[in-house]
Coordinates of C-alpha atoms in Angstrom, one line a residue:
X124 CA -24.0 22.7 -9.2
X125 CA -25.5 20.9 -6.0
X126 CA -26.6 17.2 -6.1
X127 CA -29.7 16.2 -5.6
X128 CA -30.5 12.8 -3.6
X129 CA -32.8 10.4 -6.1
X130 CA -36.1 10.3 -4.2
X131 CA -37.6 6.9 -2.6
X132 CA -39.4 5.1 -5.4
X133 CA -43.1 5.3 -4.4
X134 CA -45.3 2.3 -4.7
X135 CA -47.1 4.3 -7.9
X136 CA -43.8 4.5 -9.5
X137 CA -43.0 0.7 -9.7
X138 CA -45.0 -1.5 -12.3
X139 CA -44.5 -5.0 -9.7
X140 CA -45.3 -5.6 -6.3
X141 CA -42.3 -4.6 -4.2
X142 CA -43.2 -7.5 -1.7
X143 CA -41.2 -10.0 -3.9
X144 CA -41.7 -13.8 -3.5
X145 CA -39.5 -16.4 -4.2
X146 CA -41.6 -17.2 -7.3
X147 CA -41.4 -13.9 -8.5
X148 CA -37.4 -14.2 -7.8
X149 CA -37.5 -17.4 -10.4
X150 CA -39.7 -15.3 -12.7
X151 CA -37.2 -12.6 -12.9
X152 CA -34.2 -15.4 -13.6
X153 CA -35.9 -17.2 -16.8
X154 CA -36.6 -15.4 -19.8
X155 CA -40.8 -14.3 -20.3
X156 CA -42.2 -14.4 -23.7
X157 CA -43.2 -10.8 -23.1
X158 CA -40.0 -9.8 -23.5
X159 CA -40.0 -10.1 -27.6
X160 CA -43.3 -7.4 -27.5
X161 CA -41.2 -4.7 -28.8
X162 CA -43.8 -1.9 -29.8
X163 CA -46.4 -0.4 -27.9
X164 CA -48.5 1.9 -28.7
X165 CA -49.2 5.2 -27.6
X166 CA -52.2 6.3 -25.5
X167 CA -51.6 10.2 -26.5
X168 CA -50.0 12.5 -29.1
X169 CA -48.9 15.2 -27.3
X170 CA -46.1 12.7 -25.3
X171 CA -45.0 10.6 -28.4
X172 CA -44.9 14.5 -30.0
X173 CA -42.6 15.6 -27.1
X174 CA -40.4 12.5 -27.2
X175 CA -40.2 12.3 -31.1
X176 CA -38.6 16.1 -30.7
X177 CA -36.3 15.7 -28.1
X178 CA -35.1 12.1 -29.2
X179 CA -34.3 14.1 -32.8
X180 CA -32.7 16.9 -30.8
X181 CA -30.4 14.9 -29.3
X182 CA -29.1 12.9 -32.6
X183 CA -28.3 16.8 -33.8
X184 CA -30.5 16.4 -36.3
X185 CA -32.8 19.2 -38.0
X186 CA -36.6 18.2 -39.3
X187 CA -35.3 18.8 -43.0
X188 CA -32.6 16.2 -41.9
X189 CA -35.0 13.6 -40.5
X190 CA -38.0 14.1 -43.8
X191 CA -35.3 13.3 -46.1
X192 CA -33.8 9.8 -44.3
X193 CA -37.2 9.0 -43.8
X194 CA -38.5 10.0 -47.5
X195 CA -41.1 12.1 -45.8
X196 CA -42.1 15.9 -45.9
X197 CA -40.9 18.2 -44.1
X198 CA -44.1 19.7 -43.0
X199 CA -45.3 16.1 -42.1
X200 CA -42.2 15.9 -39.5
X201 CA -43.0 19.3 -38.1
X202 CA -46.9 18.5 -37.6
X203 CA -46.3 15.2 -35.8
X204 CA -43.8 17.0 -33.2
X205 CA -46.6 19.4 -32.8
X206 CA -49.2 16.4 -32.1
X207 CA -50.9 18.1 -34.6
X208 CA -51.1 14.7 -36.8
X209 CA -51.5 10.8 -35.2
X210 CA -48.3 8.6 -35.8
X211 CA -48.6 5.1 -37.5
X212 CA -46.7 1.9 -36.5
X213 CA -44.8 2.0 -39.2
X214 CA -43.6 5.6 -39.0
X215 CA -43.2 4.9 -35.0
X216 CA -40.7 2.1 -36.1
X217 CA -38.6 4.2 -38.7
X218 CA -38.5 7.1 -35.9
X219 CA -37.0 4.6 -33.5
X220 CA -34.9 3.2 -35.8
X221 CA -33.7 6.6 -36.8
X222 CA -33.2 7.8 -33.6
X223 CA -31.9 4.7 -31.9
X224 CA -34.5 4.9 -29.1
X225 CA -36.8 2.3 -28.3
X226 CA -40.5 2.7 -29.2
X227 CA -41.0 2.4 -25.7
X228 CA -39.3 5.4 -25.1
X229 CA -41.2 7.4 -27.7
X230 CA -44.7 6.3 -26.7
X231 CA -44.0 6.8 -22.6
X232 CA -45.8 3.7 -22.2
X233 CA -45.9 1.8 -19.8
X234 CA -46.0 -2.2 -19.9
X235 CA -48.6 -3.9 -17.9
X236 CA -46.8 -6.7 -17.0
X237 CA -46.4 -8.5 -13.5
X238 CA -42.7 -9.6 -14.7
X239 CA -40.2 -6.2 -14.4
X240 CA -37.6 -7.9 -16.3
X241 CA -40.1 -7.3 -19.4
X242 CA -40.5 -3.3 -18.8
X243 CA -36.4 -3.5 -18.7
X244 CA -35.7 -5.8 -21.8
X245 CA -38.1 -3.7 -23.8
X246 CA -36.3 -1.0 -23.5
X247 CA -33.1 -2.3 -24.3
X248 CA -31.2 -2.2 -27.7
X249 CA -33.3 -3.7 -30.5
X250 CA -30.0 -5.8 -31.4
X251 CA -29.8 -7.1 -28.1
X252 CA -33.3 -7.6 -27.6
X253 CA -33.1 -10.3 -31.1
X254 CA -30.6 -12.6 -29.2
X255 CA -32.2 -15.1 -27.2
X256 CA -28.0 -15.9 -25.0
X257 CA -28.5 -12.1 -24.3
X258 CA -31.7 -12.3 -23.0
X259 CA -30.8 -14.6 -20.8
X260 CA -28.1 -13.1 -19.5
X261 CA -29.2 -9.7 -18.6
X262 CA -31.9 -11.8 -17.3
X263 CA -29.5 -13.4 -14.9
X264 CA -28.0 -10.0 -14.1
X265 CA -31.3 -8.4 -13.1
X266 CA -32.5 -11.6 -11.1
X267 CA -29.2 -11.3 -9.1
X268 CA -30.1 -7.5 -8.3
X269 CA -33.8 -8.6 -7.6
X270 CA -32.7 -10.9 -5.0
X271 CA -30.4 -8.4 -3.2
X272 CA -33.3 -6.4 -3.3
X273 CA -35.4 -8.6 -1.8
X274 CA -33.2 -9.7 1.1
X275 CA -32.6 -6.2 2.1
X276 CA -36.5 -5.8 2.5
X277 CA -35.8 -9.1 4.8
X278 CA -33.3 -7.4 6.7
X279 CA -34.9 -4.2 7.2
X280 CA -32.0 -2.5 5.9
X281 CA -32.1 0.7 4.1
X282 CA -32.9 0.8 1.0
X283 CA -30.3 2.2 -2.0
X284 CA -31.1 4.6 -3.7
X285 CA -27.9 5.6 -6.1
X286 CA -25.8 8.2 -6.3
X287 CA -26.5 11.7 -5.8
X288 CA -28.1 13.5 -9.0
X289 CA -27.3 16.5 -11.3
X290 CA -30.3 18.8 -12.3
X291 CA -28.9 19.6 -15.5
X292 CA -31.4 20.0 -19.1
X293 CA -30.3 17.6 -22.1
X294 CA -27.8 18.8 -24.2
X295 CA -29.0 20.9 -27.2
X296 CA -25.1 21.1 -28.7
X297 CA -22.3 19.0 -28.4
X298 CA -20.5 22.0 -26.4
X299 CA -23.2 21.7 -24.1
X300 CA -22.5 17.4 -23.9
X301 CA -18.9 18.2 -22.8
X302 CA -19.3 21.3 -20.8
X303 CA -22.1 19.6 -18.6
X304 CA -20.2 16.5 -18.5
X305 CA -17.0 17.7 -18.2
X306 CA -18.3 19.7 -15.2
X307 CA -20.5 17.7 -13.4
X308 CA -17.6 14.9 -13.4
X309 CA -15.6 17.4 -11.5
X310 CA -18.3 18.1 -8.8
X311 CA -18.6 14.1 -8.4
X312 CA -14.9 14.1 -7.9
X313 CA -15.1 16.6 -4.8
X314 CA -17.9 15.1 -3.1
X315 CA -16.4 11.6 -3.3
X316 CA -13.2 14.0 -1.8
X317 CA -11.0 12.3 -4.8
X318 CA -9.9 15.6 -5.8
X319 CA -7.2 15.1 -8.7
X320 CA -5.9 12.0 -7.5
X321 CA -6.4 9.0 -9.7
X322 CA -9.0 6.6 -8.7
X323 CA -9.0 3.9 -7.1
X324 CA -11.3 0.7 -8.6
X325 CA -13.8 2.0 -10.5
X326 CA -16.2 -1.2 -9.9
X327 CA -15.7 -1.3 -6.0
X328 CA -16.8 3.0 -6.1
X329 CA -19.8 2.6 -8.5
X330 CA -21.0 -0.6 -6.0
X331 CA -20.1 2.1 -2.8
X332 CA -22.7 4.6 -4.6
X333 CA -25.2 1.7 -4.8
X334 CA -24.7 0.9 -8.6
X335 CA -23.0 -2.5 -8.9
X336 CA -21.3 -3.7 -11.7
X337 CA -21.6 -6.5 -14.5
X338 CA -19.6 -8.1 -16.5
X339 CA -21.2 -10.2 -19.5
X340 CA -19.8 -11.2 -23.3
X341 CA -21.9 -9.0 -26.0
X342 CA -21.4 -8.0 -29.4
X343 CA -18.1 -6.3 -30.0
X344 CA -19.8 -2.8 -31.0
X345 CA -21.8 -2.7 -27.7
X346 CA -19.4 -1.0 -25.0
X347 CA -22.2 -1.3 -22.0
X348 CA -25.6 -0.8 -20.8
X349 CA -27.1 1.0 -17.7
X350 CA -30.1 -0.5 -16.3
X351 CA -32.3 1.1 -13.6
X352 CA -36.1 0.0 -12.2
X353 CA -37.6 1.5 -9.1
X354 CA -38.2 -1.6 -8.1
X355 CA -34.5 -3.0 -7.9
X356 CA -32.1 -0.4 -8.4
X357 CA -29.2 0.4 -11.0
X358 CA -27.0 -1.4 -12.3
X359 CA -23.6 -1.2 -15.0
X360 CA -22.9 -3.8 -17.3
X361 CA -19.8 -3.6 -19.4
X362 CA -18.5 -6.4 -22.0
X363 CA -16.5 -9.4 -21.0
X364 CA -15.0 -8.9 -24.0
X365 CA -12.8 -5.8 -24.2
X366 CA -9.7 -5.3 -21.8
X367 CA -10.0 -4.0 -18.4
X368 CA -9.0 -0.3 -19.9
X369 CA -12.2 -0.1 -21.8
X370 CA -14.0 -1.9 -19.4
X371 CA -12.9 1.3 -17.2
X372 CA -13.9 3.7 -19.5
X373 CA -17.5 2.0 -20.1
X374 CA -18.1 1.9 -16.1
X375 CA -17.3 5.5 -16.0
X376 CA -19.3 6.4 -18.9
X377 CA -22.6 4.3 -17.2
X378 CA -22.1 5.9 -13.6
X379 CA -22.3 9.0 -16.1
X380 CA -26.1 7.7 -17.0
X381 CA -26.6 6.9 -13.1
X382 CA -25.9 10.7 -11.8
X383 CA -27.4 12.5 -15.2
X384 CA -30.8 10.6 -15.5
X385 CA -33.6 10.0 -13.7
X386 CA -35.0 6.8 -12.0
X387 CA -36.3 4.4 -14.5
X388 CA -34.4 4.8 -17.4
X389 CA -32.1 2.3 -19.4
X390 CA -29.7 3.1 -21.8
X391 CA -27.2 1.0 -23.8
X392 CA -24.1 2.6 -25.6
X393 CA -22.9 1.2 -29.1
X394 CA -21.3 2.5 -32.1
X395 CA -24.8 3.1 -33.7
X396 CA -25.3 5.5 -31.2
X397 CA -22.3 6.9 -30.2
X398 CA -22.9 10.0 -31.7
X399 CA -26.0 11.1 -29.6
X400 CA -25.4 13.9 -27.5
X401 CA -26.3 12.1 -24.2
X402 CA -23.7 9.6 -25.2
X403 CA -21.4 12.4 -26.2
X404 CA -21.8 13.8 -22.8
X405 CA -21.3 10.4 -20.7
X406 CA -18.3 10.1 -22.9
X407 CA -17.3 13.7 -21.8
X408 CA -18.1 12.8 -17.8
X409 CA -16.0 9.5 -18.1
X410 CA -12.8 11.6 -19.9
X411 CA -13.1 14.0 -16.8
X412 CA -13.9 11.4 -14.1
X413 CA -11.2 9.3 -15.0
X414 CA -8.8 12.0 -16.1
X415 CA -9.0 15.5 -14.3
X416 CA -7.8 18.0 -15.7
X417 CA -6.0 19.5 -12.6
X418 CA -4.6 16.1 -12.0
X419 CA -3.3 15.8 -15.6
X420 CA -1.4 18.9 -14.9
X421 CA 0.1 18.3 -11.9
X422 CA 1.1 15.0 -13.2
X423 CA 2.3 17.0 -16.0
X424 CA 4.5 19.5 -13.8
X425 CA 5.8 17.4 -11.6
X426 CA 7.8 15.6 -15.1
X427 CA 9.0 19.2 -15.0
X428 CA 7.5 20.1 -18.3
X429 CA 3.6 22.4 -19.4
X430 CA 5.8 25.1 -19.4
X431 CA 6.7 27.5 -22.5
X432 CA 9.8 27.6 -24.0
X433 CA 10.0 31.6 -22.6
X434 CA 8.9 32.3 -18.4
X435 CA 8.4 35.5 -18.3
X436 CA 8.2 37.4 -15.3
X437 CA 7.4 41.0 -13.9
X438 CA 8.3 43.0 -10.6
X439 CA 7.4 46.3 -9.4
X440 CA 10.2 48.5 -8.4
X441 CA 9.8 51.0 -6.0
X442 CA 12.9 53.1 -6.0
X443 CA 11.9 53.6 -9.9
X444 CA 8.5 53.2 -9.9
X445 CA 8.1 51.0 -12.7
X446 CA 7.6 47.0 -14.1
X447 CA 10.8 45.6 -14.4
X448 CA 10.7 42.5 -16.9
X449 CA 13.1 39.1 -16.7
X450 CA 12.7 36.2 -19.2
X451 CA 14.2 32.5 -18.6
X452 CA 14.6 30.4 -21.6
X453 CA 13.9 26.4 -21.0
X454 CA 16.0 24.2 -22.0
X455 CA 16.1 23.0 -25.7
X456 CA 13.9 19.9 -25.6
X457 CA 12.9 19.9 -21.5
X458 CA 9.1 20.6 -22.8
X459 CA 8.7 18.0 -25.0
X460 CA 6.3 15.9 -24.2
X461 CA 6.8 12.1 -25.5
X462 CA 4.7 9.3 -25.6
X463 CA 6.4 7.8 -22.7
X464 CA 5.2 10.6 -20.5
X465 CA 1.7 9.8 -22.1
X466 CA 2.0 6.0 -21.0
X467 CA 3.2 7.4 -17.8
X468 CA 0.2 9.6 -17.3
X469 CA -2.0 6.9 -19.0
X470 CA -1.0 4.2 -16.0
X471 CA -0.8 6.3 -13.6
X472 CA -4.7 7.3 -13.9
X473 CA -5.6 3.6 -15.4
X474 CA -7.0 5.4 -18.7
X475 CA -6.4 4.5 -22.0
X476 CA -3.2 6.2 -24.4
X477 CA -5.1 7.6 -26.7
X478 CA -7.3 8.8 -24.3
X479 CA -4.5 10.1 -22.4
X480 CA -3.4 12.2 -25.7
X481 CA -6.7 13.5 -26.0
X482 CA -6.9 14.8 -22.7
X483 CA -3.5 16.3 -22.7
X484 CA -4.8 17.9 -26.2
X485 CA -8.0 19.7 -24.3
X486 CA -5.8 20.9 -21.8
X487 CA -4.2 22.9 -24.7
X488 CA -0.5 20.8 -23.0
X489 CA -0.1 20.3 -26.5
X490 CA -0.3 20.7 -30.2
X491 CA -2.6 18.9 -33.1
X492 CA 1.0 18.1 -34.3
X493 CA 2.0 16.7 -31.1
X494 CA -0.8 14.8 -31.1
X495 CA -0.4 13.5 -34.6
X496 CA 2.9 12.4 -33.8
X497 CA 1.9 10.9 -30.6
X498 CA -0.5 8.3 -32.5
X499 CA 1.8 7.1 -34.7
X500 CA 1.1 3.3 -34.5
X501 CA 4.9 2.7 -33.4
X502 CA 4.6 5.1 -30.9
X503 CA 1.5 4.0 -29.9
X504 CA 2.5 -0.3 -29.5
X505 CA 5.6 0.8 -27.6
X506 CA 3.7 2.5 -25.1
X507 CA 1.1 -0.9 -24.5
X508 CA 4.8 -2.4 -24.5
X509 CA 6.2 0.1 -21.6
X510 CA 2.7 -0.1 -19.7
X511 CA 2.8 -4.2 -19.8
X512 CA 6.3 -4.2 -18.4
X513 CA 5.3 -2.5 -14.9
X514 CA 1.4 -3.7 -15.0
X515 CA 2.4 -5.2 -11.5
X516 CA 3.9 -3.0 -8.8
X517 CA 5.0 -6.3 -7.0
X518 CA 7.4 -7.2 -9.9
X519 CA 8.8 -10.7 -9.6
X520 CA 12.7 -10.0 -9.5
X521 CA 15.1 -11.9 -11.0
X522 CA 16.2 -15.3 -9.4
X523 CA 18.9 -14.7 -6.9
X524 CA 18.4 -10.6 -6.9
X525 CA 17.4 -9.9 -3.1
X526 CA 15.8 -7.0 -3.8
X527 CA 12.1 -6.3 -4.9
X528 CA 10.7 -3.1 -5.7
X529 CA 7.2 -2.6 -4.5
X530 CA 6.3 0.6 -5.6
X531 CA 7.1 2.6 -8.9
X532 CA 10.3 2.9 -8.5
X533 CA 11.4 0.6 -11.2
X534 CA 8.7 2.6 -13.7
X535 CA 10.1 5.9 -12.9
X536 CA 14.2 5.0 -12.9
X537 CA 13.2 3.3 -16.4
X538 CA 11.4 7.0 -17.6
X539 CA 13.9 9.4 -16.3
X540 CA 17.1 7.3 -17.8
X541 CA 15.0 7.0 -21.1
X542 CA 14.5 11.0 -20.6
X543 CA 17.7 11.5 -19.8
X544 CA 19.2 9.6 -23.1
X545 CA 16.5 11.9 -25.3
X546 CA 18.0 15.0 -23.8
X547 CA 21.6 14.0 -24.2
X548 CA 22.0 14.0 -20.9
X549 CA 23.8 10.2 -20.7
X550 CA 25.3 8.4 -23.2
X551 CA 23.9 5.2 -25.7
X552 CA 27.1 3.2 -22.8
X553 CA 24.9 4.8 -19.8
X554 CA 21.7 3.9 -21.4
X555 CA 22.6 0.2 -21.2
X556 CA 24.0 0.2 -18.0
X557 CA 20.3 1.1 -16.7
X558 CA 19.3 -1.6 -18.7
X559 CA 21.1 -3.9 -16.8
X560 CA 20.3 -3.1 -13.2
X561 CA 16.8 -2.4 -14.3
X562 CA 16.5 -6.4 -15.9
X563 CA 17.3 -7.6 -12.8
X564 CA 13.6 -5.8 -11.2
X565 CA 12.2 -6.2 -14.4
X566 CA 13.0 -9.4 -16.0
X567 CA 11.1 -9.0 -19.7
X568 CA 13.2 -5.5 -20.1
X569 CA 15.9 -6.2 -22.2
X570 CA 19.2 -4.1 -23.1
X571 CA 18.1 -4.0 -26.5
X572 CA 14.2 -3.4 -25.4
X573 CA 15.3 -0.2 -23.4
X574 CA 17.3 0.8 -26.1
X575 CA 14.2 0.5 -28.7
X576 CA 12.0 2.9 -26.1
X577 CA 14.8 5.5 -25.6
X578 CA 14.9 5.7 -29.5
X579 CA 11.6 5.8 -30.3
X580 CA 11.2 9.1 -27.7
X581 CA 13.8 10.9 -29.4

């Protein structure tokens, strides 16, 4: 599947002027009361007809479905996607609200409006949209994008025009949202030439592809937004509020939105509509962009486990002309995979634990009952615990200790003696003596806090 480059916005496409003034820099920095026109109306059926279908399409739901949350016929449904009937206002609203699309987006109309911040806000999420502190601060984050804009016009530098794009149709099934996700994540990864290797920042690539990153506070069950206008670009904002792993995630999952859709569009991700198949396949795009799948196996090899507890192996002999078969056995317990080889893959990569576990699960590396056992919430608090203690490569040793481990040394003497222990290969006495050359690197692990890990992985 070959990119394509997004086009040059044309003049036609852009609903300002793109010879921006300093006044209309200010305009785009305070809030316009055109911003709280939510509706609009629609100059045709067959469009809204269209939209209604596709938008219900990609919540999975059927037009039985949709008549009976609606407390219409089904026959009524069926004749509005066909623009065989007109839509009212009031059915417009409930269809949005259903579907978790703006009205905007149903009618395909467009604003007229001087201000661009308008066409943008309108097409946010209704919650969003009913905060006034929000308003302003997306405001603020398109104003800032605006102004770059407009001093590369000044410079007569070339203009950006995002990353490359994926031709691919909406998803009809969620198979279809991870499958196209999935592999369109790993075609980004080989023509960035990241290959399996884990990426570097996440912010600092999406701003090298010409999508720059946000950070404001929002409402806990809003994850992020992508926002995109012809006449300034794209743009990721993520929430101030949750830890820099989700904040990962979220980035991945909008540079998902900037290489699937087209120029123009604006999408925000929340629980409400989590579940929509274009949401389901940005969630599948981040999983694989973040976590390859060849690099979760390597990663997995190279602990010397994703092997079967039975190798076995065939070679041709000649003199006899026929297969001759050897089996090797594994060593009781060298397979099992524990969650402090998750937290290792999980920091390695910068992903999440249990999104480590799920990844390892969809590699088929192992089990529903190995997953199960892997999120017990133990299992699960010991791993943040592990992850904490070697968040920093450039540990600060202990006072007086000459020696500082830059690298991930201290991480990986710390997982193989814990390994070790599990397999029975050192003793409880052993264990402890790690424990004390390792405090001396790694000042918050304690004798008894080793001790507590090695257990927990047995």
């Amino acid at each position: 599947m070959a990119p394509n480059k997004r086009p040059e916005p044309s003049r036609a496409d852009s609903p300002v002027d793109p010879e921006m003034s300093e006044t209309a820099i200010a305009k785009w920095r305070r809030l316009t009361p055109h911003a709280r026109n939510f509706l609009a109306q629609a100059s045709g059926r067959q469009p809204l007809a269209t939209n209604l279908r596709k938008a219900r399409e990609n919540r999975g739901l059927s037009q039985a479905a949709v008549a009976k949350k609606l407390r219409l016929s089904r026959s009524l449904v069926a004749q509005i996607e066909l623009a065989n009937r007109p839509v009212t206002a009031d059915e417009l609203a409930k269809f949005a609200d259903l579907y978790g699309t703006p009205a905007v987006d149903l009618t395909g109309t467009r604003v007229a409006t001087d201000d661009p911040v308008t066409v943008t806000l309108m097409n946010l999420a209704p919650a969003l949209i009913k905060q006034f502190d929000m308003q302003s601060r997306i405001h603020g984050v398109l104003g800032a994008l605006m102004a770059t804009s407009h001093l590369t016009g000044l410079l007569e530098r070339p203009a950006r025009t995002g990353p490359a794009t994926y031709p691919v149709s909406p998803p009809r099934t969620l198979a279809d949202a991870i499958a196209q996700g999935e592999q369109v994540a790993d075609h980004e990864r080989q023509r960035l030439s990241l290959r399996d290797a884990p990426l570097p920042d996440i912010a600092d690539l999406c701003a090298a592809q010409g999508v720059p990153v946000f950070a404001l506070e929002m409402p806990d069950d809003v994850s992020g937004m992508y926002l995109a206008d012809a006449s300034i670009g794209s743009a990721i904002v993520v929430n101030a509020r949750h830890d820099g792993i989700r904040q990962r995630f979220a980035i991945a999952h909008g540079y998902a939105h900037a290489v699937f859709e087209h120029a123009g569009i604006t999408r925000a991700w929340t629980r409400a509509n989590a579940k929509e198949l274009i949401e389901r396949r940005a969630d599948a795009f981040a999983n694989a962009f973040l976590l390859p799948a060849s690099g979760v196996e390597a990663t997995v090899r190279g602990l010397g486990k994703g092997q079967g507890s039975r190798q076995v192996q065939w070679v041709f002999d000649a003199a006899t002309e026929r297969s001759v078969r050897t089996e090797e056995r594994s060593t009781p317990g060298s397979q099992v995979i524990t969650y402090l080889d998750v937290a290792w893959i999980a920091r390695r990569y910068g992903t999440a634990y249990r999104l480590t576990v799920s990844r390892l699960l969809a590699r088929e590396l192992i089990s529903e009952a190995d997953s199960t056992r892997l999120l017990k919430p133990k299992l699960v608090e010991l791993a943040g615990e592990w992850v904490s203690l070697f968040s920093s490569r450039a540990a600060t040793a202990h006072p007086g200790y000459a020696i500082s481990v830059l690298s991930d040394l201290n991480a990986e003497h710390t997982h193989m003696a814990v390994e070790a222990y599990r397999r029975g290969l050192i003793t409880r006495a052993d264990l402890l003596e790690e424990a004390v050359t390792l405090s001396l690197q790694v000042p918050g692990l304690s004798e008894a806090k080793l001790l507590e890990i090695a257990e927990a992985a047995r």
